[in-house]
Each structure stands twice: as C-alpha cells, then as structure tokens.
Amino acid sequence: MSLVIRRIAVENFRKFRAPVVIDGLTDGLNVVIEPNETGKSTLLEALRAAFFVRFNTRNQLAQSFAPHGDAVGPEVEVAFDVDGARWSVTKHFLRSASVEVSGPQGRAQGEEAEARLNALLGSVRDTSRGGDVATYGALGLLWVAQTEALSVTAPAQIVRDSVTSTLEAEVGSIMGGAAYHRVRNRVEAQYELYWTPTGQKRGRQTAARERLEAAETTAREAADRLAMLERSFSDVEAARARLKIVQREMADNTDAQTRQDLIASLDVARAAAQILSTRRAEQEAINGKVTALADLRQRHDDATRARMKAEAALTLASERRLGVADTFSAARQKVVDARTALDAARADRQAARMALAEGEEQIRRSRRCAAVKAARRRYADLLKFEEQRSTAKALSDTAIAPKVLSSLEAHERAVAEAQAVVNAGATRITLSGSADGITIDGVPMALGTSTLDREVHIRFGDAELKIAPPASVASAAEFLVSALRKRKAALDDLGVVDLAAARVRNQTARDAAADLRTLEARIQAATPADDVLQLAAGSADLKLFIAELGEEEAVGEEELPDIAVLTEGMETADSAVARAEGTQDSAIEALRRAEQEEAPLAMAEARATSDVANAVSALEEIEQRPEWATLAEDLVKAREQAAEASVKVEDAFRDASAHDVAAINRKIELIDARVRTTVETRTRLETDIARLEGTIESEGGLGLADRAAAASEEVEAARLALQRITDEAETLKVLRSTLDAARNETSAKFVGPVAARAKRYIERLLPGCEITFSEDLGLESVSRAGMDERCASLSRGTQEQLAVLTRIAFADMLLEQGKPVSLILDDPLVYSDDARLDTMIEILSEAATRMQVVLLTCRDRAFRHVAGNRIAL
C-alpha cells in the first residue's frame, strides 16, 4: 500500500517561526523548486519529527527543533493517507509536549499514539540522541535528506527483514524471514539469561557465581570463628601467667626509694642553676655597656673622617662648575635668540598663508558665480523643454492601442460586410416620369432608384402596391444595424468620428512619442553634473538647487589675484620657518650638551654639600651626649668590670655542672614511666582475660564445628551448580553462533532476486552493466566490459544515481508486501550530467505512477520541465 502525504503544517520549527502550511500534495510526482535557505530540508526534518521522534523526548535532536534564541515549543501537523484511509498526526515538542493521532480506529494520545504510529509505519522506538534513521523502517530508507544519497549504503535491519520475508517464497528458505526470527528470538531469549550483548556473563551465570562466592564466604567465616574459639583457650592461660608476673613487679619498692633520693638532690641542682643564670645576666649587662661606649667612640671617628672627605669634594666640585658657567650662559642666550627668530618667521608664514587662502577664496567665488549663471541658463532651458515634454506627453497619451485600433478596423469591416449582404439581398425599384400622388409608407416617393430591405406599401391613388424583399434580408439588416451600433460605440469611446480620424490621432501620438524621447535626451543634456556647485546630474537636483539658491549676489568684475605669486610667497615663508626651526633645534641641542656637562657638576656639588652637613650634624649629635665628656675613663672602667664578671660566670658554671637538673629529671621520668607502664599492662591483661572468658562462654555452646561442616557442603553444591549453568551458557553461545552462520550462508540466496529487481533500473542508466549485492543487501560493485568496480570507487554522481535507483527497487519490493511507502528526495542528483539527469527523471516519473514521489530541489533549470504537481513554500 502507498503512503500519501496530503498536508503539512509547522510552527516554531527551526526557521519556520510563523505558521507555515503546505497543502495540495497529490498521489503522483510532486516537485518543490525553491531557492536555498527557503526551508526545504527543514520541511523534511519536520516530517521525520512528526512520524518518528517521540513527543516527550528532550534529546539533542529535539532541542534543535526550537528556533535559535526562542524558548517556544515546536509544533508539526501532518495529514496523510495509508491504503486510502485518512490519518493525521499532531505533535508538540519540548514545551507542553503532546501527540495526537487520528485514523480509522479513532483518536489516540500519548504513548498509545506513538505505538499506533510505529505499528502503522513499521518503525521502532528511537533511543538515540541525534536521531537514528535505521529505526524509521522503510521510510528511513526512502525519505532521503541532503547528502544521504551521495554514497551507496545497505538498508537497515528493519527493511532487510521485510525484504527477506517478501522473497522467502522465491528462494525457498526461511532463514531470512519471520520463521527464522521466531527460532532466533527463542534462542536469543535464552541467551540473554546467561550473556550480555557483548558476550559478558550475566543473569543465571552471575547468580550461580554469586551463590558460590557467598557459600565460600560463609564457610570461611565459620572456620574463622571455630579457629578463634580454639585460640581463646590458649590466649586466656597466657594472659593469666603474664598478669602474675606484673603483679609481682608492682610489689617491689626499689624504684620508689630511688625516686625519693633523686627528688632530694634536685633542689640543690636548681639553686646552683639559679646562681649561674644571675651571673650570666650581670655579664651581659656589663658587656653591653662596653659595646655601647666603644660604638660611640667609633661613630665619632667615622663622622670626623666623613666631614673632611666631603669638604674636599665640595671644593673640587665648585671649582669645576665655575669653569663651565660661561659656556652654559651663552648656550641659553642662543636658544632665546633662535626662538625669537622662529616666532617672527612663523608670523610671516601665517600672513602668507592667509593671503593665499584669500586669493583662492576669491577665485572660488568667481568660478561659483560663473557656474550659477550657467545653471540659471540651463534651468530656463529645462523649463522650456519640460513644457514641450508635457505637451508631447499629452499627445502621446492619446495613442490608441494596437489591439483597440484592430478592433475598430474589425468593426469597420463588419459594417462593410453587413452592408454588402444587405445590398446583395435587397429589392431595388426605380420610379420615372411624374411622382405626383405616389407615396411609399405614407411618404411621397421620390424619383430614382430605391433599395428596399423591408416590406413597404406604395399607393397609386386608390391602388396600393405591397413589396416584400426576401426573408434573409431582414436578418442581414438587423446584423447591419448591430454592426453600426458597435462601430459607433467604439468610436464614441475613443472620441473620434471615424476610423480615419482615429488613424490620424494615432499617427500624431506616435510623432509626439518620438518628440518626447528627443526632449528627454535634451533635458538630460541640459542637466549635467557640476563639480563646482556640488550638483548631481538630473533635473530634480537642478530645480532643487535653483529653489534653494534664491537671489545670490553676483561677484563684480574685480581683478583676480596671481595665485602663483602667492604660492611662491607661501613657499618662501615655509623655507624661512624651516631654517628658523633648524637654528632653534641647533641652539637647543647646544644648550642640552651644556646642561649635560653642567648637570653632573651641579649634582656633585649638591651631594658634597649634603655630605658635609650630614657629617657636621652627626658630630654635633655625638658631642652633645652626656657620656661624651667622660667617655675615655668610663670605657676603661667598663672593660675592668667585664673581666670580673667573666670570672664570676666561670665559678657559677662549675658549681652548676656538678648538679645536672635535666639528668635528674630524666631519671625521675624514667622511673615514673616504668610504674605507669606496669599499671597499664595489668589493666590490659585483666581486660583481655575477661574478654576471652566471655568469648569462650558465648561461642562454646553454638556448635561452630557443625556450622563449618554445613558451610563446606554448601560450597560444593554451589560449585556443581555453577559448572552446570556454565555448560548451558556455552551450549547456547554455540547454538547462537551456528544460527548466525547458517543465516549468513542462506542470506546469499536473497541477493539474486534483489539484484534482478534493481537491474531493470540500473540497466537504463548503465547499459550492459552487471551488479552485485553484499549479504546485507547493500550494492557492492558493478561490472562493465568485464571490469569490476567497487561502488566506493565510483564518482559521486554515479554513486548518488545508484543509491536512488536501489531505493526505488526496495520500495517496489516493500509495496509488494503491502508496506506504507513514499519517496522523498531532498536536493537529488546534484552531480548528474544532463543525459543521466533526464534518464533519472524518467525513472522517477514512472515510479510516481506506483507511489507518491516528492522532489525538493533548488535547481530550477534542471527540473523546470518535469511534469508533475508544483508546490510552493
């Protein structure tokens, strides 16, 4: 059965922000020719989303449906026919996600609607992030997006299963169809109880392995508890023996007596240490006083030497600076003179520049005045030409269209033809002699010949003559009257009296049109661009300029300045400024060199002055201190006191060394630690004895030996069960691989019918070509003139053409099975030459007689001639 898309409506879907409806799709060939970026590929993506993307998914593909930068919910609605029954699907994505499917069985929403779509279209649920066309079934193969057909690929598993089911009767085998899958599915169901898809153990194997590991763990725990009970008996006896030894050690009082003796000697040692500390403090105070007095003496000597050195350096720097003072003053005066000369040169240049600017402005005003006069003359000519153009335009507008003039000539011919018919069938009578008393229809009859086209009554006194022309004359007369009325109406519409007047008016209008073209050229010539006035070409710009100009004052006939002389004066002034600037730069450079020579000398003089002041200040500060007057005597006395303090420190150190406080403290701490460790050991042993006795009491009556034996038996049973399940798993794996091998062997039988169906299309494109398919029904190679070529090595154009043709062959086979089929190609045959493109279009047109075909293309020239239903986006 065929699938026919009837209507597509999208909103907030990628580039389709506003609602867009595509209607009018028919059963056969539908062609959509639109430029790039119009939304053709987006339209195909919207169809795929409506049929195959789950409404409540938020994967990467669904996120891409929303327009960039908009937080909206994409919506797609599709109306379609399947086997003549009308269906529709409406999906909302991301925001307020929903789906509704309507069909012969009524409406469905949510998961039920998705299930109906999958069952109807032969697709399966897609769980990928970016969309997997392999899950779309037949339409995933036949709805071809851009570049998807640039290489020949094998159909997905769903399509291969449908094709093999169709061909089972032809090849006489079930290994590729539904029967094979029933067997394979039962084996696969059992296989999944033991193995993962990648061949890893799971299910029953994992459970058996876990049972064995649990039994082994239980057995180990039981054995460990039994061994621990047996160790507890020996451990409690050992702990009791160690407790007796510790208690015996605690009863000995030798360490207590030794500690008392050490405490007595500790007081003596502390007193000696205190005396040593006092003597050392006294020594440090005396040494500090000696150091301070010696430092004061050294600082005074250093300051005296620094003052003498600074005074010598100051004298030398002053003498050197005095030697360059005259040179520095002369350089400074030279800079001042150069600056004055430069200011004068710049003033002269400014005056020359102003004179030149005024001369140029005077010339510019003169040129503008001449240009304005010329513009006024052109404006006058323009007004005259425009008046003539208006008259010519009015005359040219009276031209009669050729079609109207032809109609008027046709009316004239119709009148002439009707008059000829009337004249040919009318009755003619001639009256001669005397016409007195003769009337015709009550009116006196004139002498001569009369033409009668109707019935008349002629009286001769009391006698009456009735004359009736033939019956055909009446209809001819009516036709003549009608033709005369039409001619008059046409002439009245044009406002002319006859055809000759219309022709004269038309000739006058043509002459006026010729004059109009001449006037347009003259107007264009009269309105050129003017660079002086900054006026663009054209009559509108000239009129605007004249309107804005007003009464501009004209420049008098004054004598124009000589720009060459003014320019020469300007250049002379520029040269004078340049020479003055050079002189100033030279003077500044000389001053800079003088400053560079004088600056170090000034800095040296200032530095020497500062050093002298610092040295004098330091000497004054030292000599004003109160200890300076008796510094020599105090320094000798302090050194004698320092020697006496050193002797006292030595004596105190000898007394303190005889009684070492730290050594005595270490001995006391050692005795205390030994006592503390003994107490802790006794406490720990008592705790261990109590714990072991409690363990023996609690574990002794639990039957740990029986438990250990039962756990060993469970380990053996679990090991046997694991071996049995492992054998079953290996058997299923072998059976599964055997079925796969048999299927691969049998699948080659299906290649022949597939190749035969595809060859009838490929033969038209590549005459004399043999094709071969792979086991997965993918086109593998072509053979031409005895040479085999892999499809991957063919040109892009040939690969695309073969991909489209094989899809048509698969579509025919799916139609035989009653699958819903339609063919959509987005930008197809982009690399095809003209001859092959025509052949491919013929094949697609033939395929459109069996299924709906939709071509989405931007190539108007290539597909303009294709007969089919044209759809506009």
Short mmCIF file of C-alpha atoms in Angstrom, two decimals, residues 43-493:
data_model
loop_
_atom_site.label_atom_id
_atom_site.label_comp_id
_atom_site.label_asym_id
_atom_site.label_seq_id
_atom_site.Cartn_x
_atom_site.Cartn_y
_atom_site.Cartn_z
CA LEU A 43 10.26 20.56 5.85
CA LEU A 44 11.66 17.01 5.51
CA GLU A 45 13.04 17.18 9.06
CA ALA A 46 9.59 18.24 10.30
CA LEU A 47 8.04 15.19 8.59
CA ARG A 48 10.57 12.87 10.26
CA ALA A 49 9.89 14.55 13.61
CA ALA A 50 6.12 14.08 13.25
CA PHE A 51 6.39 10.38 12.42
CA PHE A 52 9.47 9.07 14.24
CA VAL A 53 10.69 11.41 17.05
CA ARG A 54 8.93 10.79 20.36
CA PHE A 55 6.89 13.77 21.54
CA ASN A 56 8.25 13.78 25.13
CA THR A 57 11.94 13.35 24.31
CA ARG A 58 14.35 16.17 25.14
CA ASN A 59 17.38 14.74 23.37
CA GLN A 60 19.82 16.73 21.26
CA LEU A 61 17.71 16.30 18.10
CA ALA A 62 14.51 17.57 19.75
CA GLN A 63 16.36 20.55 21.24
CA SER A 64 17.49 21.52 17.72
CA PHE A 65 13.85 21.83 16.55
CA ALA A 66 13.33 25.08 18.51
CA PRO A 67 14.20 28.31 16.60
CA HIS A 68 17.56 29.72 17.63
CA GLY A 69 17.21 32.09 20.57
CA ASP A 70 13.45 31.37 21.12
CA ALA A 71 12.03 29.50 24.14
CA VAL A 72 8.99 28.06 22.34
CA GLY A 73 7.51 24.64 21.66
CA PRO A 74 7.88 23.36 18.06
CA GLU A 75 4.66 22.04 16.51
CA VAL A 76 4.14 19.79 13.46
CA GLU A 77 0.84 18.61 11.98
CA VAL A 78 0.66 16.12 9.05
CA ALA A 79 -2.40 14.76 7.20
CA PHE A 80 -1.72 11.61 5.19
CA ASP A 81 -3.41 8.61 3.57
CA VAL A 82 -2.43 4.97 4.10
CA ASP A 83 -4.09 2.49 1.75
CA GLY A 84 -6.84 5.03 1.05
CA ALA A 85 -7.63 5.67 4.74
CA ARG A 86 -7.24 9.22 6.07
CA TRP A 87 -4.84 9.70 9.03
CA SER A 88 -3.41 12.72 10.82
CA VAL A 89 -0.76 13.29 13.47
CA THR A 90 -0.10 16.42 15.57
CA LYS A 91 2.99 16.70 17.77
CA HIS A 92 4.19 19.38 20.19
CA PHE A 93 7.81 19.16 21.39
CA LEU A 94 9.70 20.50 24.43
CA ARG A 95 7.07 22.87 25.92
CA SER A 96 3.68 21.28 26.71
CA ALA A 97 4.81 18.16 24.81
CA SER A 98 1.90 16.15 23.38
CA VAL A 99 0.92 13.91 20.46
CA GLU A 100 -2.44 13.05 18.91
CA VAL A 101 -3.05 10.51 16.13
CA SER A 102 -6.41 10.27 14.32
CA GLY A 103 -7.37 7.46 11.97
CA PRO A 104 -9.96 4.83 11.14
CA GLN A 105 -9.74 3.46 14.72
CA GLY A 106 -10.41 6.89 16.25
CA ARG A 107 -8.09 9.20 18.15
CA ALA A 108 -5.18 8.32 20.43
CA GLN A 109 -2.81 10.39 22.53
CA GLY A 110 0.48 9.95 24.40
CA GLU A 111 2.20 6.56 24.36
CA GLU A 112 -0.78 4.91 22.69
CA ALA A 113 -0.49 7.34 19.77
CA GLU A 114 3.26 6.63 19.43
CA ALA A 115 2.55 2.89 19.42
CA ARG A 116 -0.03 3.32 16.65
CA LEU A 117 2.44 5.27 14.51
CA ASN A 118 5.14 2.60 14.98
CA ALA A 119 2.73 -0.19 14.09
CA LEU A 120 1.34 1.69 11.08
CA LEU A 121 4.71 2.74 9.60
CA GLY A 122 6.78 -0.31 10.60
CA SER A 123 9.21 1.71 12.76
CA VAL A 124 10.62 1.12 16.24
CA ARG A 125 11.31 3.41 19.17
CA ASP A 126 14.36 5.64 18.64
CA THR A 127 16.53 5.99 21.78
CA SER A 128 19.49 7.80 20.18
CA ARG A 129 20.42 11.42 20.95
CA GLY A 130 20.71 12.65 17.38
CA GLY A 131 18.11 10.54 15.54
CA ASP A 132 18.78 7.08 14.02
CA VAL A 133 17.17 6.63 10.58
CA ALA A 134 17.69 2.85 10.95
CA THR A 135 14.79 2.85 13.45
CA TYR A 136 12.45 4.63 10.99
CA GLY A 137 11.79 1.49 8.97
CA ALA A 138 11.12 1.70 5.23
CA LEU A 139 10.61 5.48 5.30
CA GLY A 140 14.02 5.92 6.88
CA LEU A 141 15.45 4.43 3.66
CA LEU A 142 13.10 6.23 1.24
CA TRP A 143 13.00 9.72 2.76
CA VAL A 144 16.46 10.88 1.72
CA ALA A 145 17.87 14.09 3.23
CA GLN A 146 20.65 16.20 1.69
CA THR A 147 23.90 14.27 1.01
CA GLU A 148 22.44 11.00 2.44
CA ALA A 149 22.42 9.52 -1.08
CA LEU A 150 25.97 10.53 -2.02
CA SER A 151 27.21 7.00 -1.24
CA VAL A 152 25.62 3.60 -1.73
CA THR A 153 24.72 2.09 1.67
CA ALA A 154 22.90 -1.03 2.76
CA PRO A 155 19.31 -0.80 4.07
CA ALA A 156 18.67 -1.01 7.82
CA GLN A 157 17.75 -4.26 9.57
CA ILE A 158 14.01 -3.49 9.58
CA VAL A 159 13.97 -3.06 5.79
CA ARG A 160 16.14 -6.15 5.23
CA ASP A 161 13.74 -8.25 7.32
CA SER A 162 10.75 -7.01 5.34
CA VAL A 163 12.50 -7.68 2.01
CA THR A 164 13.63 -11.17 3.01
CA SER A 165 10.10 -12.00 4.16
CA THR A 166 8.84 -10.97 0.72
CA LEU A 167 11.44 -13.16 -1.04
CA GLU A 168 11.07 -16.30 1.12
CA ALA A 169 8.75 -17.98 -1.36
CA GLU A 170 11.09 -17.19 -4.25
CA VAL A 171 14.25 -18.60 -2.69
CA GLY A 172 12.60 -21.50 -0.88
CA SER A 173 14.20 -20.75 2.52
CA ILE A 174 13.04 -19.42 5.87
CA MET A 175 16.44 -18.46 7.23
CA GLY A 176 15.95 -14.84 6.31
CA GLY A 177 12.32 -14.31 7.24
CA ALA A 178 9.82 -14.46 10.08
CA ALA A 179 10.22 -18.18 10.77
CA TYR A 180 13.94 -17.79 11.25
CA HIS A 181 13.36 -14.88 13.58
CA ARG A 182 10.94 -16.91 15.71
CA VAL A 183 13.61 -19.55 16.22
CA ARG A 184 16.32 -16.97 16.66
CA ASN A 185 14.24 -14.96 19.15
CA ARG A 186 13.70 -18.03 21.35
CA VAL A 187 17.43 -18.76 21.32
CA GLU A 188 18.16 -15.08 21.91
CA ALA A 189 15.76 -15.00 24.88
CA GLN A 190 17.60 -17.94 26.49
CA TYR A 191 20.96 -16.46 25.53
CA GLU A 192 20.11 -13.20 27.29
CA LEU A 193 19.59 -15.15 30.54
CA TYR A 194 23.28 -16.06 30.51
CA TRP A 195 25.17 -13.48 28.37
CA THR A 196 25.22 -9.74 27.64
CA PRO A 197 25.10 -8.49 24.00
CA THR A 198 28.89 -8.06 24.17
CA GLY A 199 29.46 -11.67 25.33
CA GLN A 200 29.96 -10.93 29.04
CA LYS A 201 28.48 -13.21 31.72
CA ARG A 202 25.25 -12.15 33.41
CA GLY A 203 21.90 -13.45 34.66
CA ARG A 204 21.99 -17.10 35.71
CA GLN A 205 25.76 -17.32 35.35
CA THR A 206 26.21 -14.28 37.59
CA ALA A 207 23.69 -15.64 40.12
CA ALA A 208 25.46 -19.02 40.25
CA ARG A 209 28.81 -17.30 40.65
CA GLU A 210 27.42 -15.11 43.43
CA ARG A 211 25.94 -18.19 45.17
CA LEU A 212 29.33 -19.91 45.12
CA GLU A 213 31.09 -16.80 46.40
CA ALA A 214 28.51 -16.37 49.19
CA ALA A 215 28.89 -20.05 50.22
CA GLU A 216 32.67 -19.74 50.25
CA THR A 217 32.42 -16.57 52.34
CA THR A 218 30.09 -18.30 54.84
CA ALA A 219 32.44 -21.31 55.07
CA ARG A 220 35.42 -19.06 55.68
CA GLU A 221 33.56 -17.16 58.40
CA ALA A 222 32.53 -20.41 60.16
CA ALA A 223 36.09 -21.77 60.01
CA ASP A 224 37.44 -18.47 61.29
CA ARG A 225 35.03 -18.45 64.26
CA LEU A 226 35.93 -22.06 65.15
CA ALA A 227 39.65 -21.28 64.98
CA MET A 228 39.12 -18.14 67.07
CA LEU A 229 37.37 -20.22 69.80
CA GLU A 230 40.25 -22.65 69.91
CA ARG A 231 42.76 -19.78 70.15
CA SER A 232 40.79 -18.20 73.01
CA PHE A 233 41.55 -21.15 75.35
CA SER A 234 45.32 -20.82 74.88
CA ASP A 235 45.22 -16.99 74.97
CA VAL A 236 43.42 -16.82 78.34
CA GLU A 237 46.01 -19.08 80.02
CA ALA A 238 48.90 -16.99 78.64
CA ALA A 239 47.23 -13.74 79.84
CA ARG A 240 46.80 -15.13 83.39
CA ALA A 241 50.51 -16.08 83.56
CA ARG A 242 51.62 -12.59 82.42
CA LEU A 243 49.27 -10.97 84.99
CA LYS A 244 51.01 -12.84 87.83
CA ILE A 245 54.43 -11.54 86.69
CA VAL A 246 53.16 -7.93 86.51
CA GLN A 247 51.64 -8.14 89.98
CA ARG A 248 54.95 -9.43 91.38
CA GLU A 249 56.83 -6.49 89.80
CA MET A 250 54.40 -3.99 91.32
CA ALA A 251 55.01 -5.41 94.83
CA ASP A 252 58.79 -4.48 94.64
CA ASN A 253 59.51 -0.94 96.26
CA THR A 254 63.09 -0.41 94.95
CA ASP A 255 62.04 2.21 92.37
CA ALA A 256 60.13 4.21 95.00
CA GLN A 257 63.21 4.60 97.24
CA THR A 258 65.40 5.62 94.29
CA ARG A 259 62.87 8.30 93.27
CA GLN A 260 62.90 9.85 96.77
CA ASP A 261 66.72 10.21 96.65
CA LEU A 262 66.59 11.86 93.22
CA ILE A 263 63.98 14.45 94.39
CA ALA A 264 66.27 15.43 97.34
CA SER A 265 69.25 16.13 95.03
CA LEU A 266 67.02 18.03 92.58
CA ASP A 267 66.62 21.04 94.99
CA VAL A 268 70.41 21.51 95.26
CA ALA A 269 70.82 21.42 91.48
CA ARG A 270 68.08 24.04 90.98
CA ALA A 271 69.79 26.52 93.36
CA ALA A 272 73.13 26.22 91.51
CA ALA A 273 71.40 26.75 88.18
CA GLN A 274 69.72 29.93 89.51
CA ILE A 275 73.11 31.40 90.58
CA LEU A 276 74.57 30.64 87.12
CA SER A 277 71.71 32.47 85.42
CA THR A 278 72.22 35.54 87.64
CA ARG A 279 75.97 35.73 86.89
CA ARG A 280 75.36 35.43 83.14
CA ALA A 281 72.80 38.28 83.23
CA GLU A 282 75.26 40.52 85.05
CA GLN A 283 77.97 39.68 82.43
CA GLU A 284 75.64 40.51 79.52
CA ALA A 285 74.77 43.93 81.06
CA ILE A 286 78.41 44.90 81.53
CA ASN A 287 79.34 43.70 78.01
CA GLY A 288 76.51 45.75 76.54
CA LYS A 289 77.77 48.92 78.25
CA VAL A 290 81.30 48.30 76.91
CA THR A 291 79.96 47.78 73.38
CA ALA A 292 77.84 50.99 73.52
CA LEU A 293 80.76 53.15 74.67
CA ALA A 294 83.11 51.68 72.03
CA ASP A 295 80.49 52.19 69.33
CA LEU A 296 80.07 55.85 70.32
CA ARG A 297 83.84 56.40 70.04
CA GLN A 298 83.89 54.68 66.58
CA ARG A 299 80.93 56.73 65.30
CA HIS A 300 82.70 59.99 66.29
CA ASP A 301 85.86 58.98 64.45
CA ASP A 302 83.87 57.95 61.32
CA ALA A 303 81.93 61.26 61.28
CA THR A 304 85.18 63.27 61.56
CA ARG A 305 86.71 61.45 58.57
CA ALA A 306 83.49 61.82 56.52
CA ARG A 307 83.40 65.61 57.14
CA MET A 308 86.96 66.06 55.94
CA LYS A 309 86.32 63.98 52.79
CA ALA A 310 83.06 65.85 51.98
CA GLU A 311 84.68 69.27 52.38
CA ALA A 312 87.45 68.30 49.90
CA ALA A 313 84.85 67.00 47.38
CA LEU A 314 82.75 70.22 47.72
CA THR A 315 85.76 72.42 46.98
CA LEU A 316 86.62 70.38 43.84
CA ALA A 317 83.01 70.37 42.51
CA SER A 318 82.63 74.13 42.97
CA GLU A 319 85.81 74.83 41.02
CA ARG A 320 84.73 72.57 38.10
CA ARG A 321 81.22 74.05 37.89
CA LEU A 322 82.59 77.56 37.77
CA GLY A 323 84.64 76.58 34.66
CA VAL A 324 81.52 75.73 32.52
CA ALA A 325 79.26 78.57 33.71
CA ASP A 326 80.14 80.93 30.77
CA THR A 327 79.51 78.24 28.13
CA PHE A 328 76.12 77.42 29.69
CA SER A 329 75.02 81.10 29.75
CA ALA A 330 76.00 81.58 26.07
CA ALA A 331 74.05 78.48 25.02
CA ARG A 332 70.96 79.68 26.89
CA GLN A 333 71.08 83.11 25.22
CA LYS A 334 71.45 81.47 21.80
CA VAL A 335 68.26 79.47 22.40
CA VAL A 336 66.38 82.68 23.29
CA ASP A 337 67.57 84.43 20.08
CA ALA A 338 66.64 81.38 17.95
CA ARG A 339 63.13 81.27 19.49
CA THR A 340 62.58 84.97 18.71
CA ALA A 341 63.66 84.46 15.06
CA LEU A 342 61.37 81.42 14.76
CA ASP A 343 58.34 83.34 16.08
CA ALA A 344 58.96 86.09 13.51
CA ALA A 345 59.27 83.53 10.65
CA ARG A 346 56.05 81.81 11.73
CA ALA A 347 54.21 85.15 11.81
CA ASP A 348 55.41 85.87 8.24
CA ARG A 349 54.30 82.38 7.12
CA GLN A 350 50.86 82.88 8.69
CA ALA A 351 50.46 86.15 6.82
CA ALA A 352 51.48 84.49 3.50
CA ARG A 353 49.07 81.61 4.20
CA MET A 354 46.19 83.98 4.86
CA ALA A 355 46.94 85.90 1.66
CA LEU A 356 46.97 82.65 -0.34
CA ALA A 357 43.70 81.49 1.27
CA GLU A 358 42.03 84.80 0.48
CA GLY A 359 43.20 84.59 -3.16
CA GLU A 360 41.90 81.02 -3.51
CA GLU A 361 38.58 82.01 -1.95
CA GLN A 362 38.26 84.95 -4.39
CA ILE A 363 38.88 82.63 -7.35
CA ARG A 364 36.42 80.08 -5.95
CA ARG A 365 33.72 82.78 -5.66
CA SER A 366 34.39 83.83 -9.23
CA ARG A 367 34.05 80.25 -10.50
CA ARG A 368 30.88 79.69 -8.49
CA CYS A 369 29.32 82.87 -9.91
CA ALA A 370 30.03 81.65 -13.44
CA ALA A 371 28.65 78.21 -12.59
CA VAL A 372 25.48 79.74 -11.08
CA LYS A 373 24.89 81.81 -14.22
CA ALA A 374 25.28 78.71 -16.36
CA ALA A 375 22.92 76.80 -14.05
CA ARG A 376 20.28 79.55 -14.39
CA ARG A 377 20.55 79.36 -18.18
CA ARG A 378 20.21 75.58 -18.07
CA TYR A 379 17.24 75.95 -15.71
CA ALA A 380 15.47 78.25 -18.20
CA ASP A 381 16.13 75.75 -20.98
CA LEU A 382 14.87 72.95 -18.68
CA LEU A 383 11.57 74.71 -18.03
CA LYS A 384 11.07 75.23 -21.78
CA PHE A 385 11.91 71.57 -22.52
CA GLU A 386 9.63 70.31 -19.75
CA GLU A 387 6.75 72.41 -21.09
CA GLN A 388 7.32 70.92 -24.55
CA ARG A 389 7.59 67.45 -22.97
CA SER A 390 4.29 67.93 -21.15
CA THR A 391 2.60 68.83 -24.44
CA ALA A 392 4.21 65.87 -26.21
CA LYS A 393 3.29 63.59 -23.31
CA ALA A 394 -0.34 64.65 -23.52
CA LEU A 395 -0.36 63.93 -27.24
CA SER A 396 1.46 60.59 -26.84
CA ASP A 397 -1.04 59.54 -24.18
CA THR A 398 -3.82 59.83 -26.81
CA ALA A 399 -2.31 56.91 -28.71
CA ILE A 400 -4.72 54.15 -29.42
CA ALA A 401 -3.55 50.69 -28.51
CA PRO A 402 -2.93 48.43 -31.49
CA LYS A 403 -5.42 45.98 -30.09
CA VAL A 404 -8.12 48.70 -29.85
CA LEU A 405 -7.31 50.01 -33.34
CA SER A 406 -7.52 46.48 -34.72
CA SER A 407 -10.90 46.10 -33.01
CA LEU A 408 -12.08 49.39 -34.60
CA GLU A 409 -10.93 48.17 -38.03
CA ALA A 410 -12.78 44.90 -37.40
CA HIS A 411 -15.96 46.90 -36.65
CA GLU A 412 -15.48 48.83 -39.90
CA ARG A 413 -15.07 45.59 -41.84
CA ALA A 414 -18.15 44.13 -40.14
CA VAL A 415 -20.25 47.18 -41.18
CA ALA A 416 -18.98 46.94 -44.76
CA GLU A 417 -19.66 43.21 -44.91
CA ALA A 418 -23.16 43.64 -43.42
CA GLN A 419 -23.92 46.45 -45.87
CA ALA A 420 -22.79 44.27 -48.76
CA VAL A 421 -25.02 41.42 -47.59
CA VAL A 422 -27.99 43.78 -47.29
CA ASN A 423 -27.33 45.29 -50.71
CA ALA A 424 -27.00 41.86 -52.27
CA GLY A 425 -30.34 40.58 -50.97
CA ALA A 426 -32.41 43.80 -51.08
CA THR A 427 -35.11 44.73 -53.71
CA ARG A 428 -34.48 47.73 -55.97
CA ILE A 429 -37.26 49.77 -57.57
CA THR A 430 -36.92 52.69 -59.98
CA LEU A 431 -39.51 55.47 -60.39
CA SER A 432 -39.52 57.73 -63.50
CA GLY A 433 -41.92 60.18 -65.01
CA SER A 434 -44.26 62.01 -62.63
CA ALA A 435 -44.37 61.08 -58.94
CA ASP A 436 -47.47 63.06 -58.10
CA GLY A 437 -49.87 61.16 -55.84
CA ILE A 438 -47.43 58.28 -55.27
CA THR A 439 -46.47 57.55 -51.64
CA ILE A 440 -44.31 54.92 -50.03
CA ASP A 441 -45.36 54.02 -46.49
CA GLY A 442 -47.34 57.30 -46.42
CA VAL A 443 -44.37 59.45 -47.50
CA PRO A 444 -44.21 61.00 -51.01
CA MET A 445 -41.97 58.86 -53.13
CA ALA A 446 -39.02 60.49 -54.90
CA LEU A 447 -37.94 59.79 -58.47
CA GLY A 448 -34.97 57.46 -58.93
CA THR A 449 -33.89 54.08 -57.62
CA SER A 450 -34.61 52.91 -54.05
CA THR A 451 -33.30 49.84 -52.23
CA LEU A 452 -35.85 48.02 -50.14
CA ASP A 453 -34.68 45.83 -47.25
CA ARG A 454 -38.09 45.59 -45.60
CA GLU A 455 -41.74 45.32 -46.51
CA VAL A 456 -43.17 48.62 -47.93
CA HIS A 457 -46.59 49.84 -49.16
CA ILE A 458 -46.79 52.04 -52.29
CA ARG A 459 -50.04 53.84 -53.11
CA PHE A 460 -51.12 54.98 -56.59
CA GLY A 461 -54.22 56.93 -55.86
CA ASP A 462 -56.69 54.34 -54.64
CA ALA A 463 -54.47 51.42 -55.54
CA GLU A 464 -51.81 50.07 -53.12
CA LEU A 465 -48.74 48.00 -54.06
CA LYS A 466 -47.15 45.81 -51.37
CA ILE A 467 -43.49 44.88 -51.94
CA ALA A 468 -41.76 42.36 -49.59
CA PRO A 469 -37.99 41.56 -50.04
CA PRO A 470 -36.64 38.05 -49.31
CA ALA A 471 -36.76 36.89 -45.65
CA SER A 472 -32.92 36.71 -45.44
CA VAL A 473 -32.68 40.47 -45.96
CA ALA A 474 -34.33 41.13 -42.58
CA SER A 475 -31.64 39.30 -40.59
CA ALA A 476 -28.91 40.96 -42.69
CA ALA A 477 -30.45 44.33 -41.97
CA GLU A 478 -30.50 43.59 -38.23
CA PHE A 479 -26.86 42.49 -38.39
CA LEU A 480 -26.02 45.76 -40.19
CA VAL A 481 -27.79 47.79 -37.51
CA SER A 482 -25.91 45.88 -34.79
CA ALA A 483 -22.57 46.41 -36.58
CA LEU A 484 -23.30 50.14 -36.98
CA ARG A 485 -24.11 50.44 -33.27
CA LYS A 486 -20.92 48.62 -32.23
CA ARG A 487 -18.82 50.84 -34.54
CA LYS A 488 -20.47 53.96 -33.14
CA ALA A 489 -19.93 52.80 -29.55
CA ALA A 490 -16.25 52.08 -30.25
CA LEU A 491 -15.80 55.48 -31.98
CA ASP A 492 -17.57 57.26 -29.10
CA ASP A 493 -15.31 55.53 -26.57
#
